[in-house]
Short mmCIF file of C-alpha atoms and ligand atoms in Angstrom, two decimals:
data_model
loop_
_atom_site.label_atom_id
_atom_site.label_comp_id
_atom_site.label_asym_id
_atom_site.label_seq_id
_atom_site.Cartn_x
_atom_site.Cartn_y
_atom_site.Cartn_z
CA MET A 111 256.52 236.45 139.05
CA ASP A 112 252.69 237.73 138.49
CA SER A 113 249.52 235.34 139.20
CA ILE A 114 246.35 235.87 138.68
CA LEU A 115 243.67 235.25 141.20
CA VAL A 116 240.46 233.95 139.36
CA THR A 117 236.98 233.29 140.99
CA GLY A 118 234.27 231.33 139.56
CA ASN A 119 231.51 234.12 139.62
CA GLY A 120 228.71 232.43 137.20
CA PRO A 121 227.54 232.52 133.32
CA LEU A 122 229.37 235.76 132.09
CA ASN A 123 228.10 238.02 129.85
CA GLY A 124 229.11 240.67 127.31
CA GLN A 125 231.81 241.83 123.91
CA ILE A 126 235.15 240.51 123.77
CA PRO A 127 237.55 242.04 121.29
CA ILE A 128 240.12 239.77 118.86
CA ALA A 129 243.13 240.96 118.17
CA GLY A 130 245.33 240.50 115.05
CA ALA A 131 246.78 236.79 115.22
CA LYS A 132 250.23 236.35 116.36
CA ASN A 133 251.50 233.44 114.43
CA ALA A 134 250.11 234.78 111.81
CA CYS A 135 252.71 238.45 113.12
CA LEU A 136 255.47 236.17 113.63
CA ALA A 137 255.54 235.29 110.23
CA LEU A 138 255.13 238.16 108.76
CA MET A 139 257.37 240.36 110.84
CA PRO A 140 260.41 238.79 109.34
CA ALA A 141 258.98 239.26 105.77
CA THR A 142 260.27 243.04 106.14
CA LEU A 143 264.02 241.37 105.72
CA LEU A 144 262.46 240.08 102.25
CA SER A 145 263.05 244.04 100.68
CA ASP A 146 264.76 247.53 101.44
CA GLU A 147 261.47 249.02 101.85
CA PRO A 148 259.22 249.60 103.92
CA LEU A 149 256.81 246.91 105.35
CA THR A 150 254.01 248.02 107.64
CA LEU A 151 251.69 245.93 110.21
CA THR A 152 248.29 247.40 111.31
CA ASN A 153 245.93 245.21 113.44
CA ALA A 154 249.52 244.05 115.05
CA PRO A 155 248.59 241.79 118.78
CA ARG A 156 250.46 243.49 121.69
CA LEU A 157 252.38 240.19 123.06
CA SER A 158 255.74 239.67 124.69
CA ASP A 159 256.08 237.82 121.78
CA ILE A 160 255.95 240.62 119.22
CA LYS A 161 259.06 242.17 121.44
CA THR A 162 260.84 239.46 121.02
CA MET A 163 260.63 239.24 117.32
CA THR A 164 260.78 243.06 116.99
CA LEU A 165 264.15 242.70 118.82
CA LEU A 166 265.57 239.98 116.76
CA LEU A 167 264.60 242.18 114.03
CA GLN A 168 266.59 245.22 115.42
CA SER A 169 269.58 242.53 115.98
CA LEU A 170 270.16 242.16 112.60
CA GLY A 171 269.78 245.66 111.66
CA ALA A 172 266.52 246.07 111.04
CA GLU A 173 264.35 249.46 112.20
CA VAL A 174 260.92 248.07 114.02
CA SER A 175 259.14 250.89 115.08
CA SER A 176 255.66 250.75 117.58
CA LEU A 177 252.92 252.92 116.91
CA GLN A 178 249.25 252.84 118.28
CA ASP A 179 249.97 251.44 121.64
CA GLY A 180 251.91 248.60 119.34
CA LYS A 181 248.67 248.13 116.77
CA VAL A 182 251.25 249.36 114.44
CA LEU A 183 254.15 248.15 113.46
CA ALA A 184 256.30 250.69 110.84
CA MET A 185 259.26 248.57 109.89
CA SER A 186 262.90 248.50 107.39
CA SER A 187 265.35 246.47 106.35
CA HIS A 188 267.17 248.89 104.17
CA ASP A 189 270.58 248.28 106.14
CA LEU A 190 270.75 244.88 107.28
CA THR A 191 273.72 244.58 109.61
CA SER A 192 274.06 240.80 110.68
CA HIS A 193 272.83 237.87 109.40
CA THR A 194 272.92 235.77 112.94
CA ALA A 195 270.08 235.04 115.07
CA ASP A 196 271.44 234.57 118.53
CA TYR A 197 270.30 231.88 120.73
CA ASP A 198 269.52 233.88 123.96
CA ILE A 199 266.59 235.23 121.29
CA VAL A 200 265.64 232.18 119.99
CA ARG A 201 265.64 229.82 122.58
CA LYS A 202 263.01 232.27 124.27
CA MET A 203 260.81 232.18 121.21
CA ARG A 204 261.05 229.08 118.30
CA ALA A 205 258.77 231.38 115.74
CA SER A 206 262.41 233.13 115.59
CA ASN A 207 263.10 230.78 112.94
CA LEU A 208 261.06 232.39 110.24
CA VAL A 209 264.31 234.43 109.36
CA LEU A 210 266.06 232.01 108.13
CA GLY A 211 264.31 232.00 104.90
CA PRO A 212 264.25 235.13 104.16
CA MET A 213 267.63 236.36 105.21
CA LEU A 214 268.26 233.27 103.02
CA ALA A 215 266.74 235.09 100.26
CA ARG A 216 268.20 238.70 100.75
CA LEU A 217 271.49 238.36 102.30
CA GLY A 218 272.80 234.78 100.88
CA GLN A 219 273.22 233.79 104.05
CA ALA A 220 271.85 232.95 107.73
CA VAL A 221 273.34 231.91 110.58
CA VAL A 222 270.13 231.28 113.03
CA SER A 223 270.18 229.26 116.31
CA LEU A 224 268.60 225.88 117.17
CA PRO A 225 265.97 226.81 119.12
CA GLY A 226 266.46 224.30 121.29
CA GLY A 227 263.26 222.07 122.73
CA CYS A 228 260.05 223.91 124.89
CA ALA A 229 257.55 222.40 127.18
CA ILE A 230 255.40 220.60 124.22
CA GLY A 231 258.00 218.91 122.53
CA ALA A 232 261.46 219.07 120.69
CA ARG A 233 260.46 220.94 118.24
CA PRO A 234 263.06 220.10 115.59
CA MET A 235 263.78 221.64 112.28
CA ASP A 236 264.34 219.18 109.54
CA LEU A 237 261.80 219.78 107.84
CA HIS A 238 262.27 223.60 107.16
CA ILE A 239 266.26 221.83 106.59
CA GLU A 240 265.24 220.05 103.93
CA ALA A 241 262.68 222.38 102.45
CA LEU A 242 265.76 225.20 101.83
CA ALA A 243 267.94 222.99 100.69
CA ALA A 244 265.56 221.87 98.09
CA LEU A 245 265.97 225.58 96.79
CA GLY A 246 269.91 224.60 97.04
CA ALA A 247 270.65 225.80 100.54
CA GLU A 248 273.95 224.71 101.98
CA ILE A 249 273.05 224.11 105.45
CA GLU A 250 275.55 223.14 108.50
CA LEU A 251 274.79 222.27 111.82
CA ARG A 252 277.38 223.73 113.71
CA ASP A 253 277.87 224.24 117.86
CA GLY A 254 273.89 224.47 118.45
CA TYR A 255 273.04 226.95 115.04
CA LEU A 256 272.50 226.53 111.39
CA HIS A 257 274.56 227.90 109.53
CA ALA A 258 272.92 228.13 105.75
CA LYS A 259 273.99 229.93 102.29
CA ALA A 260 273.14 230.14 99.07
CA PRO A 261 275.99 231.93 97.23
CA GLY A 262 274.72 231.76 93.68
CA GLY A 263 270.90 232.40 95.36
CA LEU A 264 268.22 230.54 95.27
CA LYS A 265 266.63 228.53 92.74
CA GLY A 266 263.05 227.51 92.32
CA ALA A 267 262.37 223.40 92.29
CA VAL A 268 259.51 221.26 93.35
CA HIS A 269 259.58 220.11 96.35
CA GLU A 270 256.98 217.46 98.72
CA MET A 271 257.06 218.12 102.32
CA ARG A 272 257.41 215.23 103.98
CA PHE A 273 254.99 216.79 107.52
CA ALA A 274 252.54 219.86 106.86
CA SER A 275 254.91 222.06 108.85
CA VAL A 276 253.17 224.90 109.69
CA GLY A 277 256.50 227.21 110.33
CA ALA A 278 258.42 224.91 107.14
CA THR A 279 255.59 225.92 105.09
CA GLU A 280 256.46 229.87 106.03
CA ASN A 281 260.29 229.68 105.74
CA MET A 282 260.27 227.90 102.30
CA VAL A 283 257.15 230.21 100.54
CA MET A 284 259.38 233.29 102.15
CA ALA A 285 262.86 232.07 100.81
CA ALA A 286 261.07 231.22 97.72
CA THR A 287 259.61 234.51 96.48
CA LEU A 288 262.93 235.93 95.11
CA ALA A 289 264.69 232.45 93.84
CA LYS A 290 265.31 232.56 90.53
CA GLY A 291 262.37 230.53 88.87
CA THR A 292 259.70 228.34 90.01
CA THR A 293 259.38 226.84 93.40
CA VAL A 294 256.09 224.32 93.80
CA LEU A 295 255.60 222.86 97.51
CA LYS A 296 253.25 220.15 97.85
CA ASN A 297 252.32 219.35 101.31
CA ALA A 298 251.97 222.80 102.23
CA ALA A 299 250.46 223.63 105.77
CA ARG A 300 247.52 225.52 104.82
CA GLU A 301 246.36 227.00 108.29
CA PRO A 302 245.08 230.85 107.82
CA GLU A 303 248.53 232.28 108.75
CA ILE A 304 250.24 231.55 105.91
CA VAL A 305 247.01 232.26 103.59
CA ASP A 306 247.49 235.33 105.61
CA LEU A 307 251.50 236.02 104.74
CA VAL A 308 250.93 234.84 101.28
CA HIS A 309 248.96 237.88 101.04
CA CYS A 310 251.07 240.16 102.23
CA LEU A 311 253.88 238.49 100.18
CA ARG A 312 251.79 239.44 97.18
CA ALA A 313 250.98 242.99 98.37
CA MET A 314 254.62 243.31 98.33
CA GLY A 315 254.83 241.96 94.52
CA ALA A 316 255.60 238.19 94.93
CA GLN A 317 254.55 236.11 92.72
CA ILE A 318 252.06 232.84 94.27
CA ALA A 319 249.19 231.17 94.00
CA GLY A 320 247.98 227.74 95.38
CA GLU A 321 247.47 229.21 99.35
CA GLY A 322 245.29 227.50 101.73
CA THR A 323 245.84 224.54 99.34
CA SER A 324 248.15 221.53 100.28
CA THR A 325 250.16 222.53 96.74
CA ILE A 326 251.67 226.30 96.85
CA GLU A 327 253.63 227.48 93.51
CA ILE A 328 255.90 230.30 93.29
CA GLN A 329 257.36 232.17 90.95
CA GLY A 330 261.04 234.13 91.69
CA VAL A 331 261.05 237.26 91.52
CA ASP A 332 264.36 240.19 91.53
CA ARG A 333 262.88 242.02 94.66
CA LEU A 334 260.00 243.08 96.18
CA HIS A 335 258.04 246.37 97.06
CA GLY A 336 257.22 247.77 100.90
CA ALA A 337 253.21 247.00 101.46
CA THR A 338 251.54 248.09 104.64
CA HIS A 339 249.25 244.86 105.90
CA GLN A 340 246.44 244.54 108.20
CA VAL A 341 247.05 241.15 110.59
CA VAL A 342 244.53 238.30 109.96
CA THR A 343 241.94 237.62 113.35
CA ASP A 344 243.44 235.31 115.82
CA ARG A 345 241.74 232.05 115.12
CA ILE A 346 243.49 230.79 118.16
CA GLU A 347 241.97 234.03 120.68
CA LEU A 348 238.98 233.56 119.21
CA GLY A 349 238.58 229.80 120.07
CA THR A 350 240.13 230.86 123.50
CA TYR A 351 236.99 233.16 124.54
CA MET A 352 234.04 231.17 122.23
CA LEU A 353 234.70 228.52 125.68
CA VAL A 354 234.09 231.10 128.32
CA PRO A 355 230.07 230.91 127.67
CA ALA A 356 230.67 227.58 127.29
CA ILE A 357 232.42 226.45 130.19
CA CYS A 358 230.55 229.42 132.00
CA GLY A 359 227.27 229.79 131.08
CA GLY A 360 226.24 233.16 129.67
CA GLU A 361 226.42 234.52 126.37
CA VAL A 362 229.83 236.32 124.77
CA GLU A 363 229.90 238.57 121.87
CA LEU A 364 232.85 237.99 120.38
CA LEU A 365 234.08 241.31 118.29
CA GLY A 366 236.11 240.15 115.35
CA GLY A 367 235.33 236.72 114.97
CA ARG A 368 235.08 234.57 111.84
CA LEU A 369 233.27 231.37 111.57
CA ASP A 370 236.14 230.77 108.49
CA LEU A 371 238.90 230.87 110.74
CA ILE A 372 237.57 228.03 112.97
CA GLY A 373 235.37 225.38 110.69
CA ALA A 374 236.36 222.10 112.47
CA PHE A 375 236.52 223.62 116.55
CA VAL A 376 232.92 225.36 115.82
CA GLU A 377 231.67 221.64 114.40
CA LYS A 378 232.91 220.37 117.78
CA LEU A 379 231.53 223.25 119.52
CA ASP A 380 228.12 222.54 118.44
CA ALA A 381 228.50 218.54 119.04
CA ALA A 382 229.19 219.40 122.86
CA GLY A 383 225.77 221.63 122.62
CA ILE A 384 227.06 224.99 121.91
CA ASP A 385 225.64 227.56 119.94
CA VAL A 386 227.38 230.10 117.61
CA ALA A 387 225.72 232.63 115.40
CA GLU A 388 227.20 235.02 113.39
CA THR A 389 226.70 238.60 113.67
CA ASP A 390 227.63 242.03 112.06
CA LYS A 391 230.43 242.50 114.94
CA GLY A 392 231.33 238.81 114.84
CA LEU A 393 229.99 235.74 116.74
CA LYS A 394 227.58 235.33 119.30
CA VAL A 395 228.48 232.35 121.30
CA SER A 396 226.01 230.61 124.41
CA ARG A 397 225.52 227.09 125.82
CA ARG A 398 222.35 225.25 124.79
CA ASN A 399 221.83 223.87 128.42
CA GLY A 400 222.83 223.28 131.27
CA ARG A 401 225.92 221.11 131.13
CA VAL A 402 228.12 220.94 127.66
CA SER A 403 228.07 216.52 126.35
CA ALA A 404 231.49 215.01 125.84
CA VAL A 405 232.83 214.87 122.39
CA ASP A 406 236.30 212.96 121.30
CA VAL A 407 238.87 215.19 119.66
CA THR A 408 242.26 214.41 117.54
CA THR A 409 244.02 217.66 116.64
CA GLU A 410 245.30 217.26 113.11
CA PRO A 411 247.17 220.48 110.89
CA PHE A 412 243.79 222.69 109.48
CA PRO A 413 241.80 222.38 108.47
CA GLY A 414 241.60 220.23 111.53
CA PHE A 415 241.22 220.38 114.92
CA PRO A 416 243.66 223.06 116.18
CA THR A 417 246.61 221.50 118.64
CA ASP A 418 246.67 225.36 119.62
CA LEU A 419 243.05 224.20 121.41
CA GLN A 420 243.25 221.30 122.37
CA ALA A 421 244.27 222.71 126.28
CA GLN A 422 241.39 225.09 126.33
CA MET A 423 238.85 222.73 125.04
CA MET A 424 240.15 219.94 128.04
CA ALA A 425 239.50 222.31 129.87
CA LEU A 426 235.93 222.85 128.90
CA LEU A 427 235.00 218.38 129.14
CA CYS A 428 236.63 217.91 132.38
CA THR A 429 233.02 219.31 133.23
CA ALA A 430 230.67 217.77 130.40
CA GLU A 431 228.62 215.06 130.84
CA GLY A 432 230.22 212.07 130.16
CA THR A 433 233.86 210.83 128.72
CA SER A 434 235.56 212.46 125.53
CA VAL A 435 238.89 211.24 124.25
CA LEU A 436 241.15 213.85 123.79
CA GLU A 437 243.73 213.06 120.76
CA GLU A 438 247.18 214.77 120.88
CA LYS A 439 248.55 214.38 117.34
CA ILE A 440 250.88 217.85 116.36
CA PHE A 441 252.98 217.62 119.52
CA GLU A 442 254.66 214.82 121.49
CA ASN A 443 254.05 216.23 125.08
CA ARG A 444 251.23 218.51 124.67
CA PHE A 445 248.83 217.60 128.33
CA MET A 446 251.21 219.26 130.60
CA HIS A 447 248.10 221.28 131.35
CA ALA A 448 246.23 218.07 132.84
CA PRO A 449 247.66 217.30 136.39
CA GLU A 450 247.11 221.02 136.71
CA LEU A 451 242.91 220.40 136.26
CA THR A 452 243.01 216.89 138.50
CA ARG A 453 244.00 219.33 141.30
CA MET A 454 240.60 220.96 140.30
CA GLY A 455 238.98 217.81 140.81
CA ALA A 456 239.34 217.04 136.92
CA ARG A 457 238.90 213.05 135.95
CA ILE A 458 241.82 212.73 133.60
CA GLU A 459 244.00 209.84 132.47
CA VAL A 460 247.06 210.52 130.00
CA HIS A 461 248.17 207.52 127.75
CA GLY A 462 250.95 208.57 126.00
CA GLY A 463 249.02 211.09 123.07
CA THR A 464 245.79 210.21 124.22
CA ALA A 465 244.03 211.95 127.50
CA THR A 466 240.92 210.54 128.73
CA VAL A 467 238.01 212.71 130.28
CA ARG A 468 235.57 211.22 132.91
CA GLY A 469 233.21 215.03 132.89
CA VAL A 470 232.41 215.83 136.69
CA GLU A 471 229.89 218.66 137.04
CA ARG A 472 231.94 220.89 138.82
CA LEU A 473 235.57 221.86 139.39
CA LYS A 474 237.03 223.62 142.46
CA GLY A 475 239.58 226.07 143.05
CA ALA A 476 243.00 225.55 143.85
CA PRO A 477 246.65 226.72 143.09
CA VAL A 478 247.71 225.20 139.43
CA MET A 479 250.68 226.58 137.76
CA ALA A 480 250.94 227.41 133.72
CA THR A 481 253.34 225.48 132.08
CA ASP A 482 253.09 226.63 128.49
CA LEU A 483 250.93 229.20 126.38
CA ARG A 484 247.86 227.64 125.44
CA ALA A 485 248.15 225.52 129.30
CA SER A 486 247.99 228.78 131.29
CA VAL A 487 245.01 230.15 129.47
CA SER A 488 243.08 226.27 129.79
CA LEU A 489 243.95 226.84 133.52
CA ILE A 490 242.49 230.34 133.71
CA LEU A 491 238.99 228.95 131.54
CA ALA A 492 238.32 226.02 134.24
CA GLY A 493 238.62 228.72 137.20
CA LEU A 494 236.70 230.96 135.96
CA ALA A 495 234.05 228.05 136.21
CA ALA A 496 235.29 226.41 139.08
CA GLU A 497 233.73 226.42 142.49
CA GLY A 498 235.80 228.95 144.67
CA GLU A 499 239.49 230.53 143.84
CA THR A 500 241.84 229.81 141.20
CA LEU A 501 245.10 230.82 141.57
CA VAL A 502 247.16 230.78 138.68
CA SER A 503 250.86 231.17 138.84
CA ARG A 504 253.73 231.00 136.14
CA VAL A 505 251.76 233.62 133.73
CA TYR A 506 254.42 234.73 132.27
CA HIS A 507 253.09 231.99 129.37
CA LEU A 508 249.94 234.54 129.25
CA ASP A 509 251.37 237.23 128.11
CA ARG A 510 252.97 235.25 125.16
CA GLY A 511 249.53 235.01 123.71
CA TYR A 512 246.81 236.69 124.94
CA GLU A 513 246.72 240.32 125.27
CA HIS A 514 244.78 242.85 128.08
CA VAL A 515 243.26 239.02 129.06
CA VAL A 516 242.02 240.20 132.87
CA GLN A 517 240.51 243.59 131.17
CA LYS A 518 239.29 241.43 128.49
CA LEU A 519 237.57 238.79 130.64
CA GLU A 520 236.42 241.47 133.61
CA ALA A 521 234.66 243.41 130.73
CA VAL A 522 231.92 240.23 130.67
CA GLY A 523 231.84 239.81 134.61
CA ALA A 524 234.62 237.57 135.51
CA LYS A 525 235.91 238.14 139.29
CA ILE A 526 240.11 238.13 137.94
CA GLU A 527 242.97 240.05 139.34
CA ARG A 528 246.44 240.01 138.03
CA ILE A 529 248.57 239.98 141.16
CA LYS A 530 252.47 240.57 141.00
CA GLY A 531 254.51 238.56 142.13
C1 EPZ B 273 253.74 226.58 114.64
O1 EPZ B 273 254.75 226.06 115.56
C2 EPZ B 273 252.72 227.94 115.36
N1 EPZ B 273 253.55 229.04 115.83
C3 EPZ B 273 252.55 226.62 116.48
O2 EPZ B 273 252.02 227.70 117.79
C4 EPZ B 273 251.35 225.52 116.31
O3 EPZ B 273 250.99 225.07 117.27
C5 EPZ B 273 251.79 224.90 115.13
O4 EPZ B 273 252.33 225.66 114.12
C6 EPZ B 273 250.94 223.43 114.82
O5 EPZ B 273 250.03 223.81 114.28
C7 EPZ B 273 254.09 229.67 115.34
O6 EPZ B 273 253.48 229.62 114.28
C8 EPZ B 273 254.89 230.60 115.82
P1 EPZ B 273 255.37 223.30 113.43
P2 EPZ B 273 255.43 225.56 114.24
O7 EPZ B 273 256.50 223.21 111.87
O8 EPZ B 273 255.39 226.16 112.79
C9 EPZ B 273 257.31 218.74 113.60
C10 EPZ B 273 251.33 228.71 120.06
O9 EPZ B 273 250.42 228.10 120.91
N2 EPZ B 273 258.49 219.47 113.30
O10 EPZ B 273 253.73 222.90 112.42
O11 EPZ B 273 256.92 225.14 115.06
C11 EPZ B 273 257.03 219.94 115.60
O12 EPZ B 273 257.88 219.05 116.80
C12 EPZ B 273 252.16 227.78 119.15
O13 EPZ B 273 250.93 229.57 118.95
C13 EPZ B 273 259.38 218.27 112.45
O14 EPZ B 273 259.52 217.39 113.10
O15 EPZ B 273 254.81 223.60 114.00
C14 EPZ B 273 255.76 219.16 115.48
O16 EPZ B 273 255.26 217.96 116.05
C15 EPZ B 273 252.38 226.34 120.17
N3 EPZ B 273 260.52 219.18 111.88
C16 EPZ B 273 254.89 219.67 114.13
O17 EPZ B 273 256.14 218.77 113.47
C17 EPZ B 273 260.35 220.41 111.27
O18 EPZ B 273 261.59 220.78 110.75
C18 EPZ B 273 254.18 220.53 114.14
O19 EPZ B 273 255.09 221.30 113.73
C19 EPZ B 273 259.28 220.86 112.13
C20 EPZ B 273 257.95 220.65 112.70
#
């Protein structure tokens, strides 16, 4: 398993290009199952999760070609040969469950393995099941697989979700595009990745309104046609790299960055003493003073503070002036980066879903271990600002969500290298 060696190297300056959004692409790719015409995605990120979704779609009979060094995904689901998403793929990536809604809508049946737990939580699928059952799907859990069928096709319905689940919203919206009649989804998630998915579905001929609000209305149609869609900018990669000048000093321009994708996050950065300015190429970020100020953070569904930026923000706050309290309200176990940061001299106390961070002047490099995708990048951020060397092991977690991370950070002056393991 590869590692990444980072050496604190003072303020960092330059430009970092932001890729297409992993979490948009992982919902856009299953949309190909809804149509027998080609769907092409541009600005796709080059990530291992995208390769996993590619393998899953190919296992169902879809054709997926990766073009232009992986930035273009040309897909066609004209001849589907299976409706079963196997455990060996689903267990590697929970987002595999996003083939459930499209397969039910197109084929009237689907067998999808339960993803099983992952490092950050149990990750159940009850909200997906309730939403699709509202459309008339019969879903049974048997030997670890969800067996779903809709023999007479799906029928539109009014359904209110108990929690604004991102994935359940995506499965429901995709399924409802081909249901008979009108569907109204209440307490829908509002994440930008859902807005991007709806833009793509609309380009395919779907009739949808309300994306980005808590109520989405879908008028079912008989079929969807092909389309070409550009994947939206990755707001989590954006937020992650905005923290580079925040934690190290210097000034970095994030190419393609958009303020509308990260409102709550930017408010917190401002409160911590970080300046964010819009430029004609994206966003320019710098630290107002020599040291950031402590701020409290609570993660919430969009437009609140994103849970996917909590670990990265904790790395910043480890060196803030004062004490910060971080509340993780979305996942039950998303503080695994805390003990690793503590190895670097951070002072963090975790009690259940709350972490209290008492800032120190500077962290010290140490060997640390990545435990999940966002925790791994928070350790890289900490290492960039720490005194001495930090060796982050198990960086396969990083490859799931950050393309070319070494190259992007080297370009702004970081001392960082990947060590083959
Ligand atoms: C999406 O996961 C993202 N993944 C996650 O990003 C992100 O953290 C999460 O949304 C929240 O924003 C993708 O988009 C591929 P949820 P998802 O359904 O859809 C519980 C990353 O780092 N829940 O909104 O799985 C669930 O256990 C990843 O890029 C149920 O209880 O998130 C969690 O506690 C990590 N029952 C909470 O809701 C359900 O049926 C939020 O889950 C579904 C979810």
